[in-house]
Short mmCIF file of C-alpha atoms in Angstrom, two decimals:
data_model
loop_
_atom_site.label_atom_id
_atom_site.label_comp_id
_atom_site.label_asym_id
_atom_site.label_seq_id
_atom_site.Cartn_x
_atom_site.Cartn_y
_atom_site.Cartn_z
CA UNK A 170 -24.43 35.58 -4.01
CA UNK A 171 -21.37 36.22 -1.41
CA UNK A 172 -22.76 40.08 -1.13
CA UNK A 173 -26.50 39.20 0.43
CA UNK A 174 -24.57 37.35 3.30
CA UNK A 175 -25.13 39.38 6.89
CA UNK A 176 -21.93 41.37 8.33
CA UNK A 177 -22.27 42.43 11.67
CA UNK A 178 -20.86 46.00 11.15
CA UNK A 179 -17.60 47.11 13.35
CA UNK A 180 -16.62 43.37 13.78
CA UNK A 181 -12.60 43.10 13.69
CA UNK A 182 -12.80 39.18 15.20
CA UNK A 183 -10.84 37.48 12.45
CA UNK A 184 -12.34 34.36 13.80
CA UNK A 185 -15.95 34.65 15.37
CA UNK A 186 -17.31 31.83 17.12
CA UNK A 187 -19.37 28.99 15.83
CA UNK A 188 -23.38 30.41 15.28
CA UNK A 189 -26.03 28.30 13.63
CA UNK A 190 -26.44 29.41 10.31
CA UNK A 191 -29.61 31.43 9.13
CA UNK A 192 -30.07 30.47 5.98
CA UNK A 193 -30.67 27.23 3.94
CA UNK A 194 -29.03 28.86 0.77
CA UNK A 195 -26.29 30.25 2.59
CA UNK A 196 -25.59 26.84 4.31
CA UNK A 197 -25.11 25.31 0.81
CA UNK A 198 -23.27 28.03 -0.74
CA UNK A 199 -20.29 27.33 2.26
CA UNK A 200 -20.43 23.78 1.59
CA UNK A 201 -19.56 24.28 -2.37
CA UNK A 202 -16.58 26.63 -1.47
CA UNK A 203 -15.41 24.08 1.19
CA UNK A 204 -15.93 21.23 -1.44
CA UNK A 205 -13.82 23.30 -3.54
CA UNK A 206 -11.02 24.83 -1.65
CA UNK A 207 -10.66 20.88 -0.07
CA UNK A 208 -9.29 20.12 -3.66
CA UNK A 209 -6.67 22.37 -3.42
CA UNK A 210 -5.04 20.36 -0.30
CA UNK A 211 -2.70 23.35 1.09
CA UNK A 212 -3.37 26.37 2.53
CA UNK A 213 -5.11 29.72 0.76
CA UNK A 214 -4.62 32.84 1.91
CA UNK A 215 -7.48 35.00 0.72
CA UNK A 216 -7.76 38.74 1.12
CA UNK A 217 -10.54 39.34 3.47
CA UNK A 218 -13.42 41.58 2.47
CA UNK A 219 -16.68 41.61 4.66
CA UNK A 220 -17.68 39.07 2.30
CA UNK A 221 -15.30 36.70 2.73
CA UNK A 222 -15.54 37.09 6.44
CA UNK A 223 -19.10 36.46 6.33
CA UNK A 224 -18.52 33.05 4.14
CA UNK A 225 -15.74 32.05 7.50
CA UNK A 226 -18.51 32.84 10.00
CA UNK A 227 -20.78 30.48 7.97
CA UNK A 228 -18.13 27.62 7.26
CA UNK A 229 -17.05 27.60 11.26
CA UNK A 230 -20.75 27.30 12.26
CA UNK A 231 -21.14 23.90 10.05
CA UNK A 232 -17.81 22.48 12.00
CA UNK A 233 -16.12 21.71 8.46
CA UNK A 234 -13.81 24.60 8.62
CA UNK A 235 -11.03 24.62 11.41
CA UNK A 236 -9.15 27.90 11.14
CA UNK A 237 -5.24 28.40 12.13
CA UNK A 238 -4.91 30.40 14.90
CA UNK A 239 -2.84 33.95 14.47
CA UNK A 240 -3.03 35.96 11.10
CA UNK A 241 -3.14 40.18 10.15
CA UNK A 242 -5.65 41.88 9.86
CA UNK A 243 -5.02 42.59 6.47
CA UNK A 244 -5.72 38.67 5.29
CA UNK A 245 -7.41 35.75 6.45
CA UNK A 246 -5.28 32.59 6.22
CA UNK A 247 -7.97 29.59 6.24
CA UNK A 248 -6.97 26.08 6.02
CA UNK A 249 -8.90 23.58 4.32
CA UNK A 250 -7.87 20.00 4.88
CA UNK A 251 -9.45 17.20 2.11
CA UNK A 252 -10.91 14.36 4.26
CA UNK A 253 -7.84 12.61 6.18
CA UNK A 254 -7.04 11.94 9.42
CA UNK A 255 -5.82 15.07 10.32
CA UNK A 256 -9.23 16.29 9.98
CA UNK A 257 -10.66 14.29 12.12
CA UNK A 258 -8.15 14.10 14.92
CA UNK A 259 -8.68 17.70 14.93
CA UNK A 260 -12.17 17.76 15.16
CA UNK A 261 -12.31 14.69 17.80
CA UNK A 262 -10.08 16.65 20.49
CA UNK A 263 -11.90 20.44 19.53
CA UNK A 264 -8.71 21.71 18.92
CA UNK A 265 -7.75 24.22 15.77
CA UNK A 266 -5.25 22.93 13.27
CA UNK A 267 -2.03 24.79 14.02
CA UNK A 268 0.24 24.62 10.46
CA UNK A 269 0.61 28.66 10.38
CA UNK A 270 4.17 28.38 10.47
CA UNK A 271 4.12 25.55 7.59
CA UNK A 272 3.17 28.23 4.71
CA UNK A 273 6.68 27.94 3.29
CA UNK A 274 6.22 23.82 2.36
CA UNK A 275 2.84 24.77 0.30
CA UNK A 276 3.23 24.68 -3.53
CA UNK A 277 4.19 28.37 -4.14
CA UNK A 278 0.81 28.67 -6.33
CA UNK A 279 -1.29 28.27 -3.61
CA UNK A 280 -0.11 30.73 -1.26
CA UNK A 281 -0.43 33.45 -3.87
CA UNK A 282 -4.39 32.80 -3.57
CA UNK A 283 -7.05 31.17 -4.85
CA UNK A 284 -7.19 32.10 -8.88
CA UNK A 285 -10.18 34.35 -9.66
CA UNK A 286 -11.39 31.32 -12.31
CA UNK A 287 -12.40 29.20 -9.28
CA UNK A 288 -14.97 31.88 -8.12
CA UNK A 289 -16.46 32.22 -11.72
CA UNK A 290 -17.17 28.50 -11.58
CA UNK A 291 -18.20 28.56 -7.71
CA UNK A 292 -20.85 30.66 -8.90
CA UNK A 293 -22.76 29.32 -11.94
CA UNK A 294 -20.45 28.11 -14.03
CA UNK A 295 -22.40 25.25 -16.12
CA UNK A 296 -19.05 23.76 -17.76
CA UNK A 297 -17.55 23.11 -14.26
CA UNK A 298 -21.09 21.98 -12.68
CA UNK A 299 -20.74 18.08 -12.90
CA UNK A 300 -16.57 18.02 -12.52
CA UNK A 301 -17.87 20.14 -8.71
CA UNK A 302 -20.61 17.03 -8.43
CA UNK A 303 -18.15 14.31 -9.01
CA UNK A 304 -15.44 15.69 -6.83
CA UNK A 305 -17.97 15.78 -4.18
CA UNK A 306 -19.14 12.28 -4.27
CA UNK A 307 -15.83 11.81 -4.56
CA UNK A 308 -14.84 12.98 -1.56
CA UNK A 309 -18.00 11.72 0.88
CA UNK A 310 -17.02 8.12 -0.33
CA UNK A 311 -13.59 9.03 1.29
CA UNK A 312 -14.97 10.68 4.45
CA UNK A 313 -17.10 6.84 4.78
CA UNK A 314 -14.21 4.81 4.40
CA UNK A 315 -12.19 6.92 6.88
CA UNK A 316 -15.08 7.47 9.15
CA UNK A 317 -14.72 3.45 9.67
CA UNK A 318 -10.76 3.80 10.75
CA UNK A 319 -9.63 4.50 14.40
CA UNK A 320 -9.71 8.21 14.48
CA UNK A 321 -5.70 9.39 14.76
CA UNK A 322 -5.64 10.96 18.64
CA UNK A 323 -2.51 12.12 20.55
CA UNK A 324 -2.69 13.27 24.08
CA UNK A 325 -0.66 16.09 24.51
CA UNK A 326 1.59 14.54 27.19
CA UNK A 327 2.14 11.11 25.67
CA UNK A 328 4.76 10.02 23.64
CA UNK A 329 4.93 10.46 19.69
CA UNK A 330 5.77 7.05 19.03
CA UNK A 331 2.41 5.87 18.57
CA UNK A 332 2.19 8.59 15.52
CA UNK A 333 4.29 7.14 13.00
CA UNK A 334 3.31 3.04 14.73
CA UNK A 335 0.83 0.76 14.24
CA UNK A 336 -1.59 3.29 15.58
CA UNK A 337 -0.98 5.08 12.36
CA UNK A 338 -2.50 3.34 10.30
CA UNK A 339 1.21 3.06 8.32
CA UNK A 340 3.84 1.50 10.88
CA UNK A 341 6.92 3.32 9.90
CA UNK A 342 8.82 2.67 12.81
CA UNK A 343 8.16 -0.85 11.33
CA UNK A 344 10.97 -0.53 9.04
CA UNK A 345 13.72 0.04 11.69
CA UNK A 346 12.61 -2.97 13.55
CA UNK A 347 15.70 -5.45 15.03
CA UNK A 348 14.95 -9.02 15.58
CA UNK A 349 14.66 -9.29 19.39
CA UNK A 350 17.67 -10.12 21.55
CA UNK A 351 17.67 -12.41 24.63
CA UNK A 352 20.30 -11.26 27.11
CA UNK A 353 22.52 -14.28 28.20
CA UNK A 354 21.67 -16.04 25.20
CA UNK A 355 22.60 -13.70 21.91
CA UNK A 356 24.70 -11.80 23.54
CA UNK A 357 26.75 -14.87 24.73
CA UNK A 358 27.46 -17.46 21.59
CA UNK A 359 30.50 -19.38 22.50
CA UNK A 360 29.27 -22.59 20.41
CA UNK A 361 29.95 -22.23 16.91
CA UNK A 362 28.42 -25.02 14.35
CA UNK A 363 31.61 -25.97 12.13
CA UNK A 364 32.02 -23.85 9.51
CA UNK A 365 30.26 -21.14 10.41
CA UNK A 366 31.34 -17.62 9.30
CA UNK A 367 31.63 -14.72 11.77
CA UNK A 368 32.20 -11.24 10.54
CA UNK A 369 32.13 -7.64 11.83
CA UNK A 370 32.58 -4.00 11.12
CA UNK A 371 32.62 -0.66 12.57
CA UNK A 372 31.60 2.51 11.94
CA UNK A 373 29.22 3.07 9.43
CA UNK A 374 28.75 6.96 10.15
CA UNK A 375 25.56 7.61 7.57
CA UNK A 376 27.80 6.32 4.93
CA UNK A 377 25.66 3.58 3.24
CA UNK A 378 27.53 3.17 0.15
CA UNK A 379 30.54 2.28 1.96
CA UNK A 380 27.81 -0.38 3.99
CA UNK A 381 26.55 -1.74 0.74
CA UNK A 382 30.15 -2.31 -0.81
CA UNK A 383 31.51 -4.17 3.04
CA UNK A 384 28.37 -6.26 3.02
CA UNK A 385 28.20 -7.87 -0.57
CA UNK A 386 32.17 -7.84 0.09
CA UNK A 387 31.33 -10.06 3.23
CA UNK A 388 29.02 -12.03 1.15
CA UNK A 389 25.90 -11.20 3.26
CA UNK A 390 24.43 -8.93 1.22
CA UNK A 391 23.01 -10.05 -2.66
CA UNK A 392 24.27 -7.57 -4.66
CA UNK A 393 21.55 -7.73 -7.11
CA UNK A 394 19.27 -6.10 -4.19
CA UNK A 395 18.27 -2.69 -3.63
CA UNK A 396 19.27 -0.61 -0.68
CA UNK A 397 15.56 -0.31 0.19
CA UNK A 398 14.88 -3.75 -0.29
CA UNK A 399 17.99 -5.70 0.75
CA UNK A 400 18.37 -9.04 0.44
CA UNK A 401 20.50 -11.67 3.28
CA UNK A 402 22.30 -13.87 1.67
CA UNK A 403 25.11 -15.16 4.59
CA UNK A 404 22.94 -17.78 5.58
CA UNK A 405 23.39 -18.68 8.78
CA UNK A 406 26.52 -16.43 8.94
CA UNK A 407 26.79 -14.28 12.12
CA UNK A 408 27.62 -10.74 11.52
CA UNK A 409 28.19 -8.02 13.97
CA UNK A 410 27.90 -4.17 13.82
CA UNK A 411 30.10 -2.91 16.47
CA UNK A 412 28.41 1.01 16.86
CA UNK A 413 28.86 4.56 15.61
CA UNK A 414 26.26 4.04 12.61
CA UNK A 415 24.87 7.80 13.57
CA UNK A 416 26.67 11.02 12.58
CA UNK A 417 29.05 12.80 10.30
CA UNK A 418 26.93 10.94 7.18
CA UNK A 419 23.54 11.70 5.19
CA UNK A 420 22.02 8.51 5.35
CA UNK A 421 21.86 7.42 8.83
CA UNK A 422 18.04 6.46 8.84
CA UNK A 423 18.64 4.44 5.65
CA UNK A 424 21.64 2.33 6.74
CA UNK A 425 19.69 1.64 10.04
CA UNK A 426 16.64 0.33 7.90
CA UNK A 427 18.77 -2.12 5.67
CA UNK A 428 20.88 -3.06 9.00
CA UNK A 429 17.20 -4.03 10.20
CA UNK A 430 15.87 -5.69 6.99
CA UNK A 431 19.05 -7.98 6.76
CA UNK A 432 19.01 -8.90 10.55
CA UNK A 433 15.25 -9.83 10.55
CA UNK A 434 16.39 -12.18 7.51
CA UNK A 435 19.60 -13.23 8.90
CA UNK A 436 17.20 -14.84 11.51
CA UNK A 437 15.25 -16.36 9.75
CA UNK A 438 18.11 -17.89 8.09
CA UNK A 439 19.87 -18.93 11.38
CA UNK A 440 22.49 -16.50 11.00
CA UNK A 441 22.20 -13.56 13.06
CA UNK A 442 23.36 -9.70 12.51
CA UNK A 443 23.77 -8.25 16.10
CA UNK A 444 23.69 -4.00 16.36
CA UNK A 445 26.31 -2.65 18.90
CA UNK A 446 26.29 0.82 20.86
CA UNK A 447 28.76 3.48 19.88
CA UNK A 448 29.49 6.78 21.64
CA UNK A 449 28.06 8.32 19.32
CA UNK A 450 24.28 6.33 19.64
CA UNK A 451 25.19 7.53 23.27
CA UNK A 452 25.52 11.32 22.30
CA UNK A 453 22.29 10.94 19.90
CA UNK A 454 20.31 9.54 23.18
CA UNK A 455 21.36 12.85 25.42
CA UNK A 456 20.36 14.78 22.48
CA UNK A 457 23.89 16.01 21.95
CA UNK A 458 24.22 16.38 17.99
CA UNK A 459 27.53 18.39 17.34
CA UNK A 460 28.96 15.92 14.90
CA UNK A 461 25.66 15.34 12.78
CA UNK A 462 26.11 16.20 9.26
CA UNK A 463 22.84 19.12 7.99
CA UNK A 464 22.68 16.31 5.43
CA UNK A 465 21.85 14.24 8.16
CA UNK A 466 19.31 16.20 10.11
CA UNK A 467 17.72 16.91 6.79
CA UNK A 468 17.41 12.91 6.08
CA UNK A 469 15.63 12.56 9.68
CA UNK A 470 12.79 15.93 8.84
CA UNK A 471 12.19 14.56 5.96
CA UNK A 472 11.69 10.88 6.75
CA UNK A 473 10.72 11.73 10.59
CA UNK A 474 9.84 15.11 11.19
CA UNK A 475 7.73 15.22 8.04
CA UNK A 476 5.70 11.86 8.83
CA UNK A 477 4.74 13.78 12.25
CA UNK A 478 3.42 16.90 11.22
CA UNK A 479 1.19 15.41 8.62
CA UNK A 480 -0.06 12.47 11.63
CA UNK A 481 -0.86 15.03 13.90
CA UNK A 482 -2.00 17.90 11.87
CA UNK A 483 0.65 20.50 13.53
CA UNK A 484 4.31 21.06 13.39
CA UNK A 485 4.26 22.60 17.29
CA UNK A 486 5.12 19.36 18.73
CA UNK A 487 8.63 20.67 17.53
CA UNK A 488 8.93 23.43 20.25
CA UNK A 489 9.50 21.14 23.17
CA UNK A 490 12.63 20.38 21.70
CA UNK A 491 13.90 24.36 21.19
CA UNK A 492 15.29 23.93 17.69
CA UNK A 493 17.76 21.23 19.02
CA UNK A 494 16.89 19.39 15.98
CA UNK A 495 13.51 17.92 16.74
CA UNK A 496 13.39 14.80 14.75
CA UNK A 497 16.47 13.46 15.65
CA UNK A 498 15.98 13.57 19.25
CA UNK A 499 12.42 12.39 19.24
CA UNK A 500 14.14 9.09 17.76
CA UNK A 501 16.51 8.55 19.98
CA UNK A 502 15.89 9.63 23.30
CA UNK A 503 15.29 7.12 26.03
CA UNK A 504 11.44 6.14 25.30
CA UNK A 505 11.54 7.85 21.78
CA UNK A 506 10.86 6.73 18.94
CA UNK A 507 13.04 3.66 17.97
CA UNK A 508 13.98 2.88 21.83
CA UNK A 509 11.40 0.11 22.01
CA UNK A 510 11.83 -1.49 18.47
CA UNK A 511 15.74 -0.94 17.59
CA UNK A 512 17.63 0.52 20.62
CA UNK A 513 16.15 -1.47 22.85
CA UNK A 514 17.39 -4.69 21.18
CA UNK A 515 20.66 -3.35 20.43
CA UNK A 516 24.17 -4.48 22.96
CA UNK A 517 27.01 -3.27 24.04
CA UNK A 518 29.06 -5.83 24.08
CA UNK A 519 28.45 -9.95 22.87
CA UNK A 520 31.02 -13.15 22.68
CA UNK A 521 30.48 -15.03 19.70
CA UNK A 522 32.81 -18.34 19.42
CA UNK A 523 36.36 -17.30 20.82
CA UNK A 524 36.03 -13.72 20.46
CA UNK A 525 34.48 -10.55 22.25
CA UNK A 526 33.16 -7.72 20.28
CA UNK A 527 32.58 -4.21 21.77
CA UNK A 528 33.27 -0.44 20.50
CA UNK A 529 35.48 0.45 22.57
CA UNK A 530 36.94 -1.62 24.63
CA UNK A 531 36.61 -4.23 27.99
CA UNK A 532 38.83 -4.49 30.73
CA UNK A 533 38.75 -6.82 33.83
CA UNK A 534 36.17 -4.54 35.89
CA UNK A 535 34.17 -4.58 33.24
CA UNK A 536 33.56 -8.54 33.60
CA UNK A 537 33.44 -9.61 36.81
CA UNK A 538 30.00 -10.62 37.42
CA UNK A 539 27.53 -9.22 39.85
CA UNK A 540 27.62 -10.18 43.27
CA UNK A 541 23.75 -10.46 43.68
CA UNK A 542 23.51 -7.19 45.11
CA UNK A 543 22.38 -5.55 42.23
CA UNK A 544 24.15 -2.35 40.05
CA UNK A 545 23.36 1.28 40.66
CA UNK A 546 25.13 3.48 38.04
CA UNK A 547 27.49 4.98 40.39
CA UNK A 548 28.44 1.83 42.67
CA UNK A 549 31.67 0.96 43.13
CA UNK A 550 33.85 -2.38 44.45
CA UNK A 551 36.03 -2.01 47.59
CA UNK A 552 38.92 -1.19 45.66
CA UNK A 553 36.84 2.08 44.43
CA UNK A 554 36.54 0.53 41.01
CA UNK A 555 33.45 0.90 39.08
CA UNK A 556 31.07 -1.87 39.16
CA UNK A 557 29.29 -2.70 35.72
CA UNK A 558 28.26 -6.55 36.17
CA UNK A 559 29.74 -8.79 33.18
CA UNK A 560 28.72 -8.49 29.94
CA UNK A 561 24.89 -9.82 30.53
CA UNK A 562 24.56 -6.93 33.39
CA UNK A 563 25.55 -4.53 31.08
CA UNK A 564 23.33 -4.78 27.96
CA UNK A 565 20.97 -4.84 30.69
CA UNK A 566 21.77 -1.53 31.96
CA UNK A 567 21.93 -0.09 28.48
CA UNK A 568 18.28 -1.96 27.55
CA UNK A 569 16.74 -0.35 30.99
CA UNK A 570 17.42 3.25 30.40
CA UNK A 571 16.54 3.45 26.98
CA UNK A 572 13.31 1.88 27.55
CA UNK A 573 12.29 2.82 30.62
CA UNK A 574 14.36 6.61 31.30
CA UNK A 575 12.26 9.16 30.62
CA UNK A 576 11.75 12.59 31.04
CA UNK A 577 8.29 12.98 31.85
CA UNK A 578 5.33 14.28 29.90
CA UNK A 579 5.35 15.84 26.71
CA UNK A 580 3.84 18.59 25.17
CA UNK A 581 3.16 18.36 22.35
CA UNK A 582 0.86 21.10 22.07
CA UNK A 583 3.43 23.66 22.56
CA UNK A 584 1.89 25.49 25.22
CA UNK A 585 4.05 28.05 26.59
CA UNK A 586 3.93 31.25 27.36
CA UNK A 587 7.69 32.57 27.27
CA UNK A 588 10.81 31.39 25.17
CA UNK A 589 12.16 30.67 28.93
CA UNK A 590 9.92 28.08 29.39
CA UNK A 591 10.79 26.51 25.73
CA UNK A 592 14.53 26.15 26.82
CA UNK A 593 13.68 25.21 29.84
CA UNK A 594 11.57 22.03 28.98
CA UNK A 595 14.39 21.45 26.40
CA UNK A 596 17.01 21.69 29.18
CA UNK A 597 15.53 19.41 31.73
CA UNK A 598 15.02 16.92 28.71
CA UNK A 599 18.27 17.07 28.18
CA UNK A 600 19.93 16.72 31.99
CA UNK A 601 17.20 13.63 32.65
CA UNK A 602 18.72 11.73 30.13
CA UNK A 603 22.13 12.23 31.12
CA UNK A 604 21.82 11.96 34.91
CA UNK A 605 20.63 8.86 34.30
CA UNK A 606 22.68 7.33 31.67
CA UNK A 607 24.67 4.16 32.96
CA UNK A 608 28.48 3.96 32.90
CA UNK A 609 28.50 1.47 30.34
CA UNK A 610 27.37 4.33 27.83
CA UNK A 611 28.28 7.39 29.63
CA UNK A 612 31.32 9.10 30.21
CA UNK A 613 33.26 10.75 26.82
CA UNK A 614 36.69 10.40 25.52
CA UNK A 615 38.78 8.52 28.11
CA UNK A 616 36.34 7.78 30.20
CA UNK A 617 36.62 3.89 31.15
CA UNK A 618 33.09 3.23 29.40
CA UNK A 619 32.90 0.29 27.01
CA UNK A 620 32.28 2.41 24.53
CA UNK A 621 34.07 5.34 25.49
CA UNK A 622 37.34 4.08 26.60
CA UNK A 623 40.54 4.72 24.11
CA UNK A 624 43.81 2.48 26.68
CA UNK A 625 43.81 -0.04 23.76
CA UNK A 626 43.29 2.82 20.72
CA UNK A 627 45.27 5.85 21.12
CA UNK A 628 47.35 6.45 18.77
CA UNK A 629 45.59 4.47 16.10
CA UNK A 630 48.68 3.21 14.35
CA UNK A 631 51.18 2.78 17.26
CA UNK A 632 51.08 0.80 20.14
CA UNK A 633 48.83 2.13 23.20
CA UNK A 634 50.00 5.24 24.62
CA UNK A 635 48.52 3.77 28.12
CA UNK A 636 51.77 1.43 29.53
CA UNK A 637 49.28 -0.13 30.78
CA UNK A 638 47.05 -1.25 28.10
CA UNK A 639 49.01 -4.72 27.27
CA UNK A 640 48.46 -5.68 31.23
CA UNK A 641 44.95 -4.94 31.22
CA UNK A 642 44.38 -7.09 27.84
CA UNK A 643 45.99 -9.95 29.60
CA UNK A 644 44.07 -9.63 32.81
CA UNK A 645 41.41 -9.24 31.13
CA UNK A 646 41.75 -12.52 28.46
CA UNK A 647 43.27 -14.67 31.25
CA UNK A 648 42.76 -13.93 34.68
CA UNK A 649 45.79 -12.21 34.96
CA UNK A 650 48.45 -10.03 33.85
CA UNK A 651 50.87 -11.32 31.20
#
């Protein structure tokens, strides 16, 4: 049995390299406890007699077992992964499967160790013989079918997005998808067919009960439909969400993926339901989170975060973000993961019929047209004004830098060396994407950003406390003040 395998004497390597194996019996006795561990999908942590260590040095020299790196010397954590994916990816790029720091999300019967029972029928037991047999013919009709997909790979610089894509062989991202938008066309709708409704709300915050209730209220929404299966039913209504779905709610994901599901509909319908930037999509994008809600972050591990690990067969892609909630900010940062199939198509500002929606508010600078010269971030007119283009030049603006703004390569490997260099990679994430950010999302609270600015807000329930703000409506709806 276990006890005739060799043990080089005075060995302490908890992981010795890869040897050929030197005996046919001993070759097939690793292959039964692989076959059976892989049933157990999670991670065992056996105690770690000479035996045992033997039975490791065996399993690594076939190339089925992959062990974690780290571990006392006291135990032996192994990890044995049923034919998936992860497997493979790991296998394809030589690398060892990193989930050490996942024990806590196994079943808690499984990292207690493997029960004695499963050695007992490892070894001879006839009762358990054919179940063993089964399960393994099982299992090598699954390794066929997945030997025929596109192996899962990841370099270690590239983005995550293709992880949770099409690539995937899933397409999550799917799901937050937006119909796309054609700047100077759906941004600018000042023909109306007769009769046709236009609505439009603001923030959502996370809250998607209060969503559900305004859309079947609006009459876009069938409210016989599920929230994870809506249903259009505005026709060719046009409806517009004018920003702040993110933050200060627990279901921000979700009411972006029935936003998403009704607007791919509304299309199709020849309606339309148009997604506006808020401050607070600008905050998520320069991975500032202070007013996310733990229920939040907790709805983007689970949905994100979660979905990633199991992909790529580690959790260490997490450290490039510090701990500054990793999931969230993979989504949204400028070439994350929803910049090319959500943000990307979402505005800042449209016209439909006789009216002009935006978050926060346009004045006069903010629509005079470009004078063919083009629009850096920080250019500014002869009367030092800031330039931002009309409203065409600045979805464009907002489109660019989420797409194309990006802080360089990842990695997602987590290779460094200090905690220094872990806040510094987080750091310089962080200062790319708000060096760059253009005016037309950047700024804060009074800033003259379109979806910053508070002249024609503050208070809420007075007139503006900006003397002002009445002249720059007027000069901005007419020409001139009024």
């Amino acid at each position: 049995g276990l006890s005739d395998l060799p043990v080089k004497k005075g060995s302490r390597t908890p992981y010795p390299k890869p040897r050929a194996a030197s005996h046919q019996t001993q070759m097939k006795l690793v292959v039964q406890i692989l076959s059976v561990m892989n049933g157990l999908n999670s991670v065992a942590s056996l105690r770690r007699p000479s035996t045992i260590r033997a039975a490791s040095r065996q399993a690594t020299a076939t190339g089925a077992l992959l062990p974690p790196t780290g571990g006392g010397r006291s135990s032996l954590s192994l990890l044995f992964v049923p034919p998936s994916r992860r497997l493979y990816s790991c296998v394809a790029r030589q690398r060892p499967i990193h989930l050490h720091r996942s024990l806590d999300r196994a079943p808690p019967r499984t990292r207690r160790g493997v029960p004695l029972q499963l050695f007992s029928s490892l070894l001879g037991d006839e009762q358990n013989r054919e179940k063993r047999r089964q399960q393994q013919r099982e299992e090598e009709g699954q390794r066929g079918q997945l030997e025929q997909e596109q192996p899962l790979l990841l370099d270690p610089k590239a983005p995550l997005r293709p992880l949770l894509s099409e690539n995937s062989h899933e397409n999550h991202l799917s799901a937050y998808t937006l119909p796309p938008t054609t700047i100077g066309e759906d941004d600018y709708r000042p023909d109306l067919r007769k009769g046709q409704r236009v609505v439009a709300f603001g923030d959502v915050h996370g809250d998607i009960s209060a969503l559900r209730s305004f859309l079947i209220t609006a009459e876009v929404l069938d409210p016989e439909s599920t929230n994870d299966e809506p249903v259009w039913s505005g026709g060719e209504t046009i409806c517009v969400q004018t920003g702040d779905v993110l933050d200060r709610g627990d279901d921000e994901l979700a009411c972006f993926r029935m936003l998403a599901a009704l607007a791919r509909q509304a299309k199709r319908a020849g309606g339309a339901l148009l997604l506006l930037y808020g401050n607070h999509e600008s905050l998520n994008a320069a991975g500032l989170f202070q007013y996310a809600n733990p229920g939040g972050n907790t709805e983007f591990e689970k949905t994100i975060g979660a979905r990633i690990d199991y992909n790529y067969g580690s959790n260490r892609w997490r450290l490039q973000f510090a701990g500054n909630e990793p999931s969230r900010w993979a989504s949204f940062e400028p070439g994350g993961l929803l910049a090319e199939n959500m943000l990307g198509n979402m505005l800042v500002t449209c016209v439909v019929g006789r009216t002009v929606f935006v978050h926060a508010g346009l004045t006069a600078t903010h629509l005079r047209a470009d004078d063919g010269r083009g629009i850096g971030r920080k250019e500014e007119n002869e009367d030092g004004e800031r330039k931002y283009g009309g409203i065409s030049r600045l979805n464009e603006q907002a489109r660019e830098w989420i797409l194309k703004a990006h802080h360089g390569d990842n990695n997602n490997w987590g290779e460094y060396n200090t905690v220094e260099e872990v806040i510094a990679a987080a750091q310089k994430r962080a200062k790319v994407a708000s060096k760059t950010m253009p005016d037309c999302l950047g700024g804060g609270i009074g800033a003259s950003s379109p979806v910053w600015m508070r002249d024609y807000s503050q208070p809420n329930d007075k007139e503006p406390k900006n003397p002002k703000a009445n002249a720059m409506i007027g000069t901005c709806v007419f020409g001139q003040s009024v």
